[in-house]
Coordinates of C-alpha atoms and ligand atoms in Angstrom, one line a residue:
M1 CA 4.1 -21.4 4.9
S2 CA 4.5 -18.6 2.4
N3 CA 7.5 -17.1 0.7
K4 CA 6.7 -13.9 2.5
E5 CA 6.9 -15.5 5.9
L6 CA 10.3 -17.0 5.1
A7 CA 11.5 -13.7 3.7
S8 CA 10.6 -12.0 6.9
L9 CA 12.4 -14.7 8.9
F10 CA 15.5 -14.3 6.8
S11 CA 15.7 -10.5 7.2
T12 CA 15.3 -10.9 10.9
I13 CA 18.2 -13.3 10.9
A14 CA 20.2 -10.8 8.9
L15 CA 19.5 -8.2 11.6
Y16 CA 20.6 -10.5 14.4
L17 CA 23.8 -11.3 12.6
E18 CA 24.5 -7.6 12.1
I19 CA 24.1 -7.1 15.8
E20 CA 26.6 -9.9 16.3
D21 CA 29.0 -8.2 13.9
V22 CA 29.2 -11.2 11.7
P23 CA 30.7 -10.3 8.3
F24 CA 29.0 -11.1 4.9
K25 CA 26.3 -13.4 6.2
P26 CA 23.8 -10.7 6.9
Q27 CA 24.0 -9.6 3.2
A28 CA 23.4 -13.1 2.0
Y29 CA 20.3 -13.4 4.1
E30 CA 19.1 -9.9 3.1
R31 CA 19.6 -10.7 -0.5
A32 CA 17.7 -14.0 -0.2
A33 CA 14.9 -12.2 1.7
G34 CA 14.6 -9.7 -1.1
V35 CA 14.4 -12.5 -3.7
L36 CA 11.7 -14.4 -1.7
E37 CA 9.6 -11.3 -1.3
T38 CA 9.0 -11.0 -5.0
L39 CA 9.4 -14.6 -6.1
Q40 CA 6.3 -15.7 -8.1
E41 CA 6.4 -19.4 -7.4
R42 CA 6.2 -20.9 -4.0
V43 CA 9.6 -22.2 -2.7
E44 CA 7.8 -25.3 -1.5
D45 CA 6.7 -26.1 -5.1
I46 CA 10.2 -25.5 -6.4
Y47 CA 11.6 -27.8 -3.7
E48 CA 9.0 -30.5 -4.4
R49 CA 9.9 -30.5 -8.0
E50 CA 13.7 -30.0 -8.1
G51 CA 14.9 -30.3 -4.5
V52 CA 17.6 -28.2 -3.0
K53 CA 19.2 -27.9 -6.5
G54 CA 16.1 -26.1 -7.7
L55 CA 16.3 -23.6 -4.8
D56 CA 20.0 -23.0 -5.5
K57 CA 19.1 -22.1 -9.1
I58 CA 17.0 -19.1 -8.0
S59 CA 19.1 -16.1 -8.8
G60 CA 20.2 -14.4 -5.6
V61 CA 19.9 -17.6 -3.5
G62 CA 23.2 -19.3 -3.0
K63 CA 23.8 -22.9 -1.8
G64 CA 23.9 -21.9 1.9
M65 CA 20.6 -20.1 1.7
A66 CA 19.1 -22.9 -0.4
E67 CA 19.9 -25.3 2.5
K68 CA 18.3 -23.0 5.0
I69 CA 15.1 -22.9 2.9
E70 CA 15.2 -26.7 2.8
E71 CA 15.6 -26.8 6.5
Y72 CA 12.6 -24.6 6.9
I73 CA 10.4 -26.6 4.5
K74 CA 11.4 -29.9 6.3
T75 CA 11.3 -28.8 9.9
G76 CA 9.2 -25.6 10.0
A77 CA 12.0 -23.8 11.7
I78 CA 15.6 -22.5 11.2
G79 CA 18.0 -23.6 13.9
E80 CA 20.3 -20.6 13.4
Y81 CA 17.3 -18.3 14.0
E82 CA 16.2 -20.1 17.2
K83 CA 19.8 -19.9 18.5
L84 CA 20.2 -16.2 17.8
R85 CA 16.8 -15.4 19.2
K86 CA 17.7 -17.0 22.5
K87 CA 21.1 -15.4 22.6
I88 CA 19.9 -11.9 21.8
P89 CA 16.5 -11.4 23.3
I90 CA 15.6 -8.2 21.5
D91 CA 12.5 -7.3 19.6
I92 CA 14.4 -6.3 16.5
K93 CA 11.5 -6.1 14.2
E94 CA 9.7 -3.7 16.5
L95 CA 12.7 -1.5 17.2
T96 CA 13.7 -1.1 13.6
R97 CA 10.2 0.0 12.8
I98 CA 11.2 3.4 14.3
E99 CA 12.3 5.7 11.6
G100 CA 16.1 6.2 11.7
V101 CA 16.7 3.2 13.9
G102 CA 18.8 0.6 12.1
P103 CA 20.4 -2.7 13.1
K104 CA 23.6 -1.1 14.1
M105 CA 21.8 1.3 16.4
V106 CA 19.8 -1.6 17.9
R107 CA 23.1 -3.4 18.5
D108 CA 24.7 -0.3 20.3
L109 CA 21.5 0.3 22.3
Y110 CA 21.5 -3.3 23.5
K111 CA 25.2 -3.4 24.2
H112 CA 25.4 -0.2 26.2
L113 CA 21.9 0.1 27.7
K114 CA 20.4 -3.4 27.5
I115 CA 17.5 -2.0 25.5
K116 CA 15.3 -4.8 24.2
T117 CA 11.9 -3.2 23.4
I118 CA 10.4 0.1 22.3
A119 CA 9.3 0.7 25.9
D120 CA 12.9 0.3 27.1
L121 CA 14.1 2.7 24.5
E122 CA 11.5 5.3 25.3
K123 CA 12.4 5.2 28.9
A124 CA 16.1 5.5 28.3
A125 CA 15.6 8.4 25.8
K126 CA 13.3 10.3 28.1
A127 CA 15.9 9.9 30.9
G128 CA 18.5 11.4 28.5
K129 CA 20.6 8.3 28.5
V130 CA 20.6 7.7 24.8
R131 CA 22.3 11.0 23.9
K132 CA 25.3 10.0 25.9
L133 CA 26.2 7.0 23.8
P134 CA 28.9 7.3 21.2
N135 CA 27.5 8.5 17.9
F136 CA 24.1 9.3 19.2
G137 CA 23.7 12.9 20.6
E138 CA 20.7 15.0 21.6
R139 CA 19.3 15.4 18.1
T140 CA 19.2 11.6 17.5
E141 CA 17.6 11.1 20.9
Q142 CA 14.8 13.7 19.9
N143 CA 14.3 12.0 16.6
I144 CA 14.0 8.6 18.3
L145 CA 11.3 9.9 20.6
Q146 CA 9.4 11.4 17.7
G147 CA 9.7 8.1 15.8
I148 CA 8.4 6.2 18.8
E149 CA 5.4 8.5 19.0
F150 CA 4.6 7.8 15.4
V151 CA 5.0 4.0 15.7
K152 CA 2.7 4.0 18.7
R153 CA 0.0 6.0 17.0
S154 CA -0.1 3.7 13.9
K155 CA 0.1 0.5 15.9
G156 CA -2.4 -2.2 15.0
R157 CA -3.0 -1.0 11.5
W158 CA -1.7 -2.7 8.4
L159 CA -0.8 -1.5 5.0
L160 CA -3.4 -2.2 2.4
G161 CA -0.6 -3.5 0.2
T162 CA 0.3 -6.1 2.7
I163 CA -3.2 -7.3 3.4
F164 CA -4.9 -7.1 0.0
P165 CA -2.9 -9.9 -1.8
Y166 CA -3.6 -12.1 1.2
V167 CA -7.3 -11.5 1.1
E168 CA -7.4 -12.1 -2.6
V169 CA -5.9 -15.5 -2.2
L170 CA -8.3 -16.3 0.8
L171 CA -11.4 -15.2 -1.2
G172 CA -10.3 -17.5 -4.0
K173 CA -10.1 -20.4 -1.7
L174 CA -13.4 -19.6 -0.1
E175 CA -15.1 -19.4 -3.5
G176 CA -13.7 -22.8 -4.3
S177 CA -15.5 -24.4 -1.4
P178 CA -18.8 -26.2 -2.1
F179 CA -20.2 -24.7 1.0
V180 CA -19.7 -21.1 0.0
T181 CA -22.0 -19.4 -2.6
R182 CA -20.1 -16.1 -2.7
A183 CA -17.3 -14.5 -0.7
I184 CA -16.4 -10.8 -0.6
A185 CA -14.2 -8.5 1.6
A186 CA -16.1 -5.7 3.2
G187 CA -14.9 -3.0 5.6
S188 CA -11.9 -0.8 5.0
I189 CA -10.5 -3.3 2.4
R190 CA -13.5 -2.9 0.2
R191 CA -13.1 0.9 0.6
M192 CA -9.4 0.4 -0.3
K193 CA -8.3 2.5 2.6
E194 CA -4.5 2.9 2.8
T195 CA -4.3 1.1 6.1
V196 CA -6.5 -1.7 7.5
G197 CA -7.4 -2.4 11.1
D198 CA -8.9 -5.8 10.6
V199 CA -10.2 -7.9 7.7
D200 CA -14.0 -8.3 7.3
I201 CA -15.2 -11.2 5.1
L202 CA -18.8 -11.8 4.2
I203 CA -20.1 -14.9 2.6
T204 CA -23.4 -16.5 1.7
S205 CA -23.9 -20.2 2.3
E206 CA -26.6 -22.8 2.6
K207 CA -24.5 -24.6 5.2
P208 CA -23.0 -21.9 7.5
E209 CA -21.4 -24.3 10.0
K210 CA -19.7 -26.2 7.2
A211 CA -18.6 -22.9 5.6
I212 CA -17.1 -21.8 8.9
G213 CA -15.3 -25.1 9.3
Y214 CA -13.9 -24.7 5.8
F215 CA -12.7 -21.2 6.5
L216 CA -10.9 -22.4 9.6
S217 CA -9.2 -25.2 7.6
V218 CA -7.8 -22.8 5.0
V219 CA -6.7 -19.9 7.3
S220 CA -3.6 -20.5 9.4
Y221 CA -4.7 -18.9 12.6
E222 CA -3.0 -18.3 15.9
K223 CA -6.2 -18.2 18.0
I224 CA -9.9 -18.0 17.7
W225 CA -11.4 -14.9 19.3
G226 CA -15.0 -16.2 19.1
K227 CA -17.1 -18.6 17.1
G228 CA -20.9 -18.8 16.6
A229 CA -23.3 -20.3 14.2
T230 CA -22.8 -17.7 11.6
K231 CA -19.7 -15.9 12.6
V232 CA -16.1 -16.5 13.5
S233 CA -13.2 -14.2 14.5
V234 CA -9.5 -15.2 14.3
R235 CA -6.0 -13.8 14.7
T236 CA -3.9 -15.1 11.8
R237 CA -0.4 -16.3 12.1
E238 CA 0.6 -13.1 10.2
G239 CA -0.7 -11.2 13.2
F240 CA -3.9 -9.5 12.0
D241 CA -7.5 -10.3 12.7
I242 CA -10.2 -11.6 10.4
D243 CA -14.0 -11.3 11.1
M244 CA -16.0 -13.6 9.0
R245 CA -19.8 -13.6 8.8
V246 CA -22.3 -15.6 6.9
L247 CA -25.2 -13.6 5.7
P248 CA -28.6 -14.8 4.4
E249 CA -28.8 -14.4 0.6
E250 CA -32.0 -12.3 0.6
V251 CA -30.5 -9.5 2.7
F252 CA -26.9 -9.7 1.3
G253 CA -27.1 -6.2 -0.2
A254 CA -28.1 -4.6 3.1
G255 CA -25.4 -6.6 5.0
L256 CA -22.7 -5.7 2.5
Q257 CA -23.7 -2.1 2.7
Y258 CA -23.6 -2.1 6.5
F259 CA -20.3 -4.0 6.8
T260 CA -18.6 -2.0 4.1
G261 CA -18.9 1.1 6.2
S262 CA -17.4 3.5 6.9
K263 CA -19.1 3.9 10.2
E264 CA -19.4 7.6 9.5
H265 CA -21.0 7.0 6.1
N266 CA -23.4 4.5 7.7
V267 CA -24.4 6.9 10.5
R268 CA -25.2 9.6 8.0
L269 CA -27.1 7.2 5.7
R270 CA -29.1 5.8 8.6
T271 CA -30.0 9.3 9.8
Y272 CA -31.1 10.3 6.4
A273 CA -33.2 7.1 6.1
A274 CA -34.9 7.9 9.5
S275 CA -35.7 11.4 8.3
K276 CA -37.6 9.8 5.5
G277 CA -39.5 7.4 7.7
Y278 CA -37.3 4.4 7.1
K279 CA -35.2 2.2 9.3
L280 CA -31.9 0.9 7.9
S281 CA -29.9 -1.9 9.4
E282 CA -27.7 -4.8 8.2
Y283 CA -31.0 -6.8 7.8
G284 CA -32.5 -4.4 5.3
L285 CA -34.3 -1.2 4.7
F286 CA -37.7 -1.1 6.4
R287 CA -40.7 1.2 6.2
G288 CA -41.7 2.6 9.5
K289 CA -39.8 3.4 12.6
R290 CA -40.6 0.4 14.8
R291 CA -37.5 -1.2 16.2
I292 CA -36.8 -4.5 14.6
V293 CA -36.0 -7.3 17.0
L294 CA -33.0 -9.1 15.6
Q295 CA -33.5 -12.8 15.4
Q296 CA -32.8 -15.6 13.0
S297 CA -36.2 -16.0 11.5
Q298 CA -38.1 -12.8 11.0
D299 CA -41.9 -12.9 11.1
N300 CA -44.0 -12.2 8.1
S301 CA -45.0 -8.7 9.0
E302 CA -41.3 -7.7 9.0
R303 CA -40.7 -9.4 5.8
S304 CA -43.6 -7.5 4.2
R305 CA -42.2 -4.2 5.5
R306 CA -38.8 -4.9 4.2
I307 CA -38.3 -3.1 0.9
A308 CA -34.7 -3.3 -0.2
C309 CA -32.0 -5.7 0.7
A310 CA -30.9 -8.0 -2.1
T311 CA -28.3 -5.6 -3.6
E312 CA -26.6 -2.4 -2.4
E313 CA -27.9 -0.7 -5.5
D314 CA -31.4 -1.5 -4.2
V315 CA -30.7 0.1 -0.9
Y316 CA -29.3 3.3 -2.3
R317 CA -32.0 3.6 -5.0
A318 CA -34.8 3.1 -2.4
L319 CA -33.4 6.0 -0.5
G320 CA -33.5 8.1 -3.6
M321 CA -29.8 8.1 -4.3
N322 CA -27.4 6.9 -7.0
Y323 CA -25.1 4.1 -6.2
I324 CA -22.1 5.2 -4.2
E325 CA -18.7 3.4 -4.9
P326 CA -17.2 1.9 -1.8
E327 CA -14.1 4.1 -2.0
L328 CA -16.3 7.2 -1.6
R329 CA -18.1 6.1 1.5
E330 CA -16.3 8.2 4.1
D331 CA -19.0 10.9 4.7
H332 CA -17.1 13.4 2.7
G333 CA -20.2 14.8 1.0
E334 CA -21.0 11.7 -1.1
I335 CA -24.5 11.2 0.2
D336 CA -25.6 14.7 -0.7
A337 CA -23.9 14.3 -4.1
A338 CA -25.7 11.0 -4.7
L339 CA -29.1 12.6 -3.8
R340 CA -28.4 15.6 -6.1
Q341 CA -27.4 13.3 -8.9
A342 CA -30.6 11.2 -8.6
Q343 CA -32.6 14.5 -8.8
G344 CA -30.6 15.6 -11.9
K345 CA -28.9 18.4 -10.0
L346 CA -25.2 19.4 -9.9
P347 CA -22.7 18.6 -8.6
G348 CA -23.3 14.9 -8.6
L349 CA -21.0 12.1 -7.7
P350 CA -17.7 11.9 -9.6
K351 CA -17.3 9.3 -12.3
V352 CA -14.3 7.8 -10.5
I353 CA -11.4 6.5 -12.6
P354 CA -12.0 2.7 -13.4
Y355 CA -9.6 0.1 -12.3
G356 CA -7.4 -1.1 -15.1
S357 CA -7.7 2.2 -17.1
L358 CA -4.0 3.2 -16.9
K359 CA -2.0 3.1 -20.1
G360 CA 1.4 3.8 -18.7
D361 CA 3.5 4.2 -15.6
L362 CA 5.7 7.3 -15.2
Q363 CA 7.9 6.3 -12.3
V364 CA 10.0 3.2 -12.7
Q365 CA 13.4 2.4 -11.2
T366 CA 15.8 -0.1 -12.7
D367 CA 19.1 -1.8 -11.9
W368 CA 20.9 1.3 -13.2
T369 CA 20.3 2.5 -9.6
D370 CA 18.5 0.9 -6.7
G371 CA 16.0 -1.1 -8.7
K372 CA 16.4 -4.9 -9.1
D373 CA 15.5 -5.5 -12.7
S374 CA 16.7 -4.3 -16.1
I375 CA 15.0 -1.7 -18.2
E376 CA 14.0 -4.3 -20.7
A377 CA 12.6 -6.6 -18.0
M378 CA 10.5 -3.8 -16.5
A379 CA 9.2 -2.9 -20.0
R380 CA 8.3 -6.5 -20.8
E381 CA 6.5 -7.0 -17.5
A382 CA 4.6 -3.6 -17.9
K383 CA 3.5 -4.7 -21.4
K384 CA 2.4 -8.0 -20.0
Q385 CA 0.2 -6.2 -17.5
G386 CA -1.5 -4.3 -20.3
L387 CA 0.5 -1.0 -20.3
E388 CA 1.6 0.8 -23.5
Y389 CA 4.4 2.9 -22.1
I390 CA 6.7 3.4 -19.1
A391 CA 9.1 6.1 -18.1
I392 CA 12.4 5.0 -16.7
T393 CA 13.1 7.3 -13.8
D394 CA 16.3 6.3 -12.0
H395 CA 17.7 8.4 -9.2
T396 CA 20.2 11.1 -9.9
R397 CA 23.5 12.3 -8.6
D398 CA 22.8 13.4 -5.0
L399 CA 21.4 10.0 -4.1
A400 CA 24.8 8.5 -4.2
M401 CA 23.9 5.5 -2.0
T402 CA 21.5 4.3 -4.8
G403 CA 24.2 4.8 -7.5
G404 CA 22.4 8.0 -8.5
M405 CA 23.2 9.0 -12.1
D406 CA 25.1 12.1 -13.2
E407 CA 24.6 13.6 -16.6
K408 CA 27.1 11.3 -18.3
K409 CA 25.4 8.1 -17.0
L410 CA 22.0 9.5 -17.8
L411 CA 23.0 10.2 -21.4
S412 CA 24.3 6.6 -21.7
Q413 CA 21.1 5.3 -20.3
M414 CA 19.2 7.3 -22.9
R415 CA 21.1 5.5 -25.6
E416 CA 20.3 2.2 -24.1
I417 CA 16.6 3.1 -24.1
D418 CA 16.8 4.0 -27.8
K419 CA 18.2 0.5 -28.5
I420 CA 15.4 -1.2 -26.5
N421 CA 12.8 0.8 -28.3
E422 CA 14.3 -0.1 -31.6
K423 CA 14.3 -3.7 -30.6
F424 CA 10.6 -3.6 -29.7
K425 CA 9.9 -2.0 -33.0
A426 CA 11.9 -4.6 -34.9
Q427 CA 9.9 -7.3 -33.2
G428 CA 6.7 -5.6 -34.1
E429 CA 5.8 -4.9 -30.5
K430 CA 3.8 -1.8 -29.7
F431 CA 5.4 -0.5 -26.5
R432 CA 7.4 2.6 -25.8
V433 CA 10.0 3.2 -23.1
L434 CA 10.3 6.8 -22.2
K435 CA 13.5 8.5 -21.0
G436 CA 13.2 10.0 -17.6
A437 CA 14.8 10.6 -14.2
E438 CA 13.9 11.1 -10.6
V439 CA 15.8 14.3 -10.1
N440 CA 16.6 15.6 -6.6
I441 CA 15.3 18.9 -5.4
R442 CA 18.2 20.4 -3.5
K443 CA 17.9 22.4 -0.4
D444 CA 17.9 25.7 -2.3
G445 CA 15.2 24.5 -4.8
T446 CA 17.6 23.8 -7.7
L447 CA 17.9 20.4 -9.3
D448 CA 20.9 18.1 -9.3
I449 CA 21.0 17.7 -13.2
T450 CA 21.7 20.4 -15.6
D451 CA 18.8 21.9 -17.7
E452 CA 20.6 21.0 -20.8
V453 CA 20.3 17.3 -20.1
L454 CA 16.9 17.6 -18.6
A455 CA 15.7 19.1 -21.9
K456 CA 16.6 15.8 -23.6
L457 CA 14.4 13.7 -21.4
D458 CA 10.8 12.8 -22.1
V459 CA 9.7 12.8 -18.5
V460 CA 11.3 14.7 -15.6
G461 CA 10.2 13.8 -12.2
I462 CA 11.4 15.9 -9.3
S463 CA 11.4 15.0 -5.6
V464 CA 12.7 15.8 -2.2
H465 CA 15.0 13.2 -0.7
S466 CA 17.0 15.2 1.8
N467 CA 16.6 17.9 4.5
F468 CA 13.2 16.7 5.4
K469 CA 13.0 18.8 8.6
M470 CA 13.0 22.2 7.0
P471 CA 10.5 24.7 8.4
K472 CA 7.2 24.7 6.4
K473 CA 7.8 28.1 4.7
D474 CA 11.3 27.1 3.5
M475 CA 10.2 23.7 2.3
T476 CA 7.3 25.2 0.4
A477 CA 9.5 27.8 -1.2
R478 CA 12.1 25.1 -2.1
I479 CA 9.5 22.9 -3.9
V480 CA 7.7 25.8 -5.5
K481 CA 11.0 27.0 -7.0
A482 CA 11.7 23.6 -8.4
M483 CA 8.2 23.3 -9.9
G484 CA 9.0 26.5 -11.7
N485 CA 11.8 24.8 -13.7
P486 CA 10.5 24.6 -17.3
H487 CA 11.6 20.9 -17.6
A488 CA 10.1 19.7 -14.3
D489 CA 7.1 17.7 -15.4
I490 CA 5.9 15.8 -12.4
L491 CA 6.3 16.4 -8.7
F492 CA 7.0 12.9 -7.3
H493 CA 5.6 11.8 -3.9
P494 CA 4.7 15.4 -3.1
T495 CA 4.7 15.1 0.7
G496 CA 7.4 12.5 1.4
R497 CA 5.4 10.6 3.9
L498 CA 6.0 6.9 4.7
I499 CA 2.9 5.5 6.3
A500 CA 3.4 4.4 9.9
K501 CA 7.1 5.3 9.5
R502 CA 7.7 8.9 8.7
E503 CA 5.5 11.9 8.9
A504 CA 5.1 14.0 5.8
Y505 CA 7.5 17.0 5.7
Q506 CA 5.9 20.3 6.6
V507 CA 4.6 21.8 3.4
D508 CA 1.8 24.2 2.4
M509 CA -0.3 22.0 0.2
D510 CA -2.6 24.8 -1.0
E511 CA 0.5 26.6 -2.4
I512 CA 1.8 23.5 -4.0
I513 CA -1.5 22.8 -5.7
A514 CA -1.8 26.4 -6.8
T515 CA 1.7 26.3 -8.2
A516 CA 1.0 23.0 -10.0
K517 CA -2.0 24.7 -11.6
K518 CA 0.0 27.8 -12.6
T519 CA 3.1 26.0 -13.9
G520 CA 1.4 23.0 -15.4
T521 CA 3.4 20.7 -13.2
I522 CA 1.7 17.3 -12.7
L523 CA 1.2 16.0 -9.1
E524 CA 2.0 12.4 -8.5
I525 CA -0.2 9.8 -6.8
N526 CA 2.6 7.5 -5.8
A527 CA 1.1 4.0 -5.6
F528 CA 3.8 2.3 -3.5
P529 CA 1.9 0.9 -0.5
E530 CA 3.8 2.7 2.2
R531 CA 3.8 6.0 0.3
L532 CA 0.3 6.5 -1.3
D533 CA 1.4 10.1 -1.7
L534 CA -0.7 12.2 -2.5
A535 CA -3.1 11.0 0.1
D536 CA -6.8 10.8 -0.7
S537 CA -7.7 14.1 1.0
N538 CA -5.0 16.0 -1.0
I539 CA -6.1 14.3 -4.2
K540 CA -9.6 15.7 -3.6
R541 CA -8.1 19.2 -3.2
A542 CA -6.1 18.9 -6.3
V543 CA -9.1 17.7 -8.3
E544 CA -11.2 20.6 -7.1
A545 CA -8.4 23.0 -8.1
G546 CA -8.3 21.4 -11.6
C547 CA -4.8 20.0 -11.4
K548 CA -3.7 17.0 -13.4
M549 CA -2.1 14.0 -11.7
A550 CA -0.2 10.9 -12.6
I551 CA -0.5 7.5 -10.9
D552 CA 2.9 5.8 -10.7
S553 CA 4.0 2.5 -9.2
D554 CA 7.5 3.7 -8.2
A555 CA 8.4 0.1 -9.0
H556 CA 11.9 -1.1 -7.9
S557 CA 11.3 -4.6 -9.3
I558 CA 8.9 -6.2 -11.8
S559 CA 6.7 -7.4 -8.9
H560 CA 6.0 -3.8 -7.9
L561 CA 4.3 -2.8 -11.1
G562 CA 1.1 -4.3 -9.8
Y563 CA 1.0 -1.6 -7.1
L564 CA -0.6 0.7 -9.7
R565 CA -4.0 -0.6 -8.5
Y566 CA -3.5 0.9 -5.1
G567 CA -2.8 4.2 -6.7
V568 CA -6.0 3.9 -8.7
A569 CA -7.8 3.1 -5.5
Q570 CA -6.3 6.2 -3.8
A571 CA -7.3 8.3 -6.8
R572 CA -10.9 7.0 -6.5
R573 CA -10.9 7.8 -2.8
G574 CA -9.9 11.3 -3.8
W575 CA -12.8 11.6 -6.2
A576 CA -10.5 11.7 -9.3
E577 CA -11.9 10.9 -12.7
Q578 CA -10.1 9.4 -15.6
Q579 CA -9.6 12.7 -17.3
D580 CA -7.7 14.0 -14.2
I581 CA -5.0 11.3 -14.6
I582 CA -2.5 11.9 -17.4
N583 CA -1.3 8.3 -17.7
S584 CA -4.8 7.1 -18.4
Y585 CA -4.3 8.8 -21.8
P586 CA -2.7 7.2 -24.8
L587 CA 1.0 8.1 -25.2
K588 CA 0.8 11.0 -27.6
E589 CA -1.9 12.8 -25.6
M590 CA -0.1 12.1 -22.3
L591 CA 3.1 13.7 -23.7
S592 CA 1.2 16.7 -24.8
L593 CA 0.1 17.2 -21.2
L594 CA 3.7 17.5 -20.0
K595 CA 5.6 20.8 -20.1
Ligands
DGT601 P1 -10.7 -0.9 10.1 O1 -11.0 -2.3 10.3 O2 -10.4 -0.1 11.3 O3 -9.8 -0.7 9.0 O4 -12.1 -0.2 9.5 P2 -13.5 -0.8 9.1 O5 -14.2 0.2 8.4 O6 -13.2 -2.1 8.4 O7 -14.2 -1.0 10.5 P3 -14.6 -2.3 11.3 O8 -13.8 -3.5 10.9 O9 -14.6 -1.9 12.7 O10 -16.1 -2.5 10.9 C1 -16.5 -2.9 9.6 C2 -17.7 -2.2 9.1 O11 -18.8 -2.5 9.9 C3 -17.6 -0.7 9.3 O12 -16.9 -0.1 8.2 C4 -19.0 -0.3 9.4 C5 -19.6 -1.4 10.1 N1 -19.7 -1.1 11.6 C6 -19.0 -1.6 12.5 N2 -19.4 -1.1 13.7 C7 -20.3 -0.2 13.5 C8 -21.1 0.7 14.3 O13 -21.0 0.8 15.5 N3 -22.0 1.5 13.6 C9 -22.2 1.4 12.3 N4 -23.1 2.2 11.7 N5 -21.5 0.6 11.5 C10 -20.6 -0.2 12.1
CA602 CA1 -12.2 -3.9 9.2
CA603 CA1 -14.0 -5.9 11.8
ZN604 ZN1 14.6 4.3 -5.4

């Protein structure tokens, strides 16, 4: 059992209770779910040590919730959930994945139309039944149908940010096994693609059967799709699939290269190899075109023809190329660039920004608006993670539901930040909290904070949070106008997309990029796992145009600051170098790159 599983169970209970119109309880479950999501220690460990009292002590978890957690730890189930699930047989999780469909809507749809699944909802909406419900209307019905299309298209893929921490833990366990020599994730995870279809794990081992047995003992799986002497595929209890393969040590490089993909990269590489008289497969790079018969033990003649397999570097080098980082392997011109580079010609491969090279974070929310932690807590955690500065960028006036700040509140927050900086200084700590805001771009392209106050801030982020459905021309004009504001430093999450949830708004990226270049506005690479906005392809365009970018976590709690690595990954996938990313510079230089 993990904290995350329990959190997800709690938020489902909250949804059921909302459908039942139960007062207050849903909020208690929601709050506890939020806490569990980000809790560092496992609740089981806390419970083992301090019992239900210890659970009660976790801030945001009351006595009632602590008892529910205890019930779950002891029995593996929560009675209230089982009861609700039987009473209200709706697939809430699935239905609320549709953008714009919340628990209240699910409740009404169920009460009036007996809608339980996305399929039911699609049928009813297509028949025009949804628009007739009180508070729905034709526009809502259209939006629901659009949302359903989007969910259907993204089905079966998982956010990298959901899968990656799981895989890290799993690899750690595998490496701890005496039967495993090394373990690594290949496939889309190694390429750090924003969404992942399934997890591919490669290991080397002297005892493959034992290694597979060990793997099955540490993964909680729902079913085994298939199992052989050197391979096993499972569906995890979390609902995604893992393919695990055991590779022979001598050909590990070739295997890793093959299973890292992408398919498109591999096809291009294999075709190039063939044109040079080689044969490339997961078993190695071979001279000559004769087809290799795949079998466990290869005969001596094959072994003698095999020229490169131990490391990936060997494979690329033998083909006359420089090593290509996994994030670049998408057949977007990387093979030609690697060939040119090896021949001393330009343009070569980019020197992609290294992980861990960020010095600051320029979008951080706090408990002044919809964040969970205080300014100081965010700063201390950022410092712990090796950063030298962060900008506090809480929401502004128009986002009233988040407690968006007006000028007065912003000014008082600035005084608070001064105090915190003084405190750091007095304690001899080298860390700087910058004053900022995430200012709303209104429909007409003006900002919802006066220029006079914006001028006092160190970092002004601007973003679209309303009227997402404007025509492309109008949306582009709106954003371009806002970028022209002399105080607007960074365009936050430039396309507004939410992966698998909400399409990006219609906007002319070429014009945004040109305007960024002209006005010196920084474009953000928002690292929040469901945003990753700019997307990799847009980053590449921005790099080519010579725009500067910032990689921000958009953290709403201390646990989100770690998202920065997904932003760095996205930047690498967009061929960005360290010099392209302003928050990889020390504070003074970074500030000099803002307007
Ligand atoms: P995913 O799982 O959809 O996020 O994407 P990948 O890239 O992880 O794809 P997956 O899991 O189907 O296969 C893992 C890698 O194995 C893939 O990136 C390249 C390699 N591979 C799989 N099937 C083929 C194939 O038919 N041809 C070639 N050249 N490579 C393949
Ligand atoms: Ca995969
Ligand atoms: Ca796979
Ligand atoms: Zn927010």
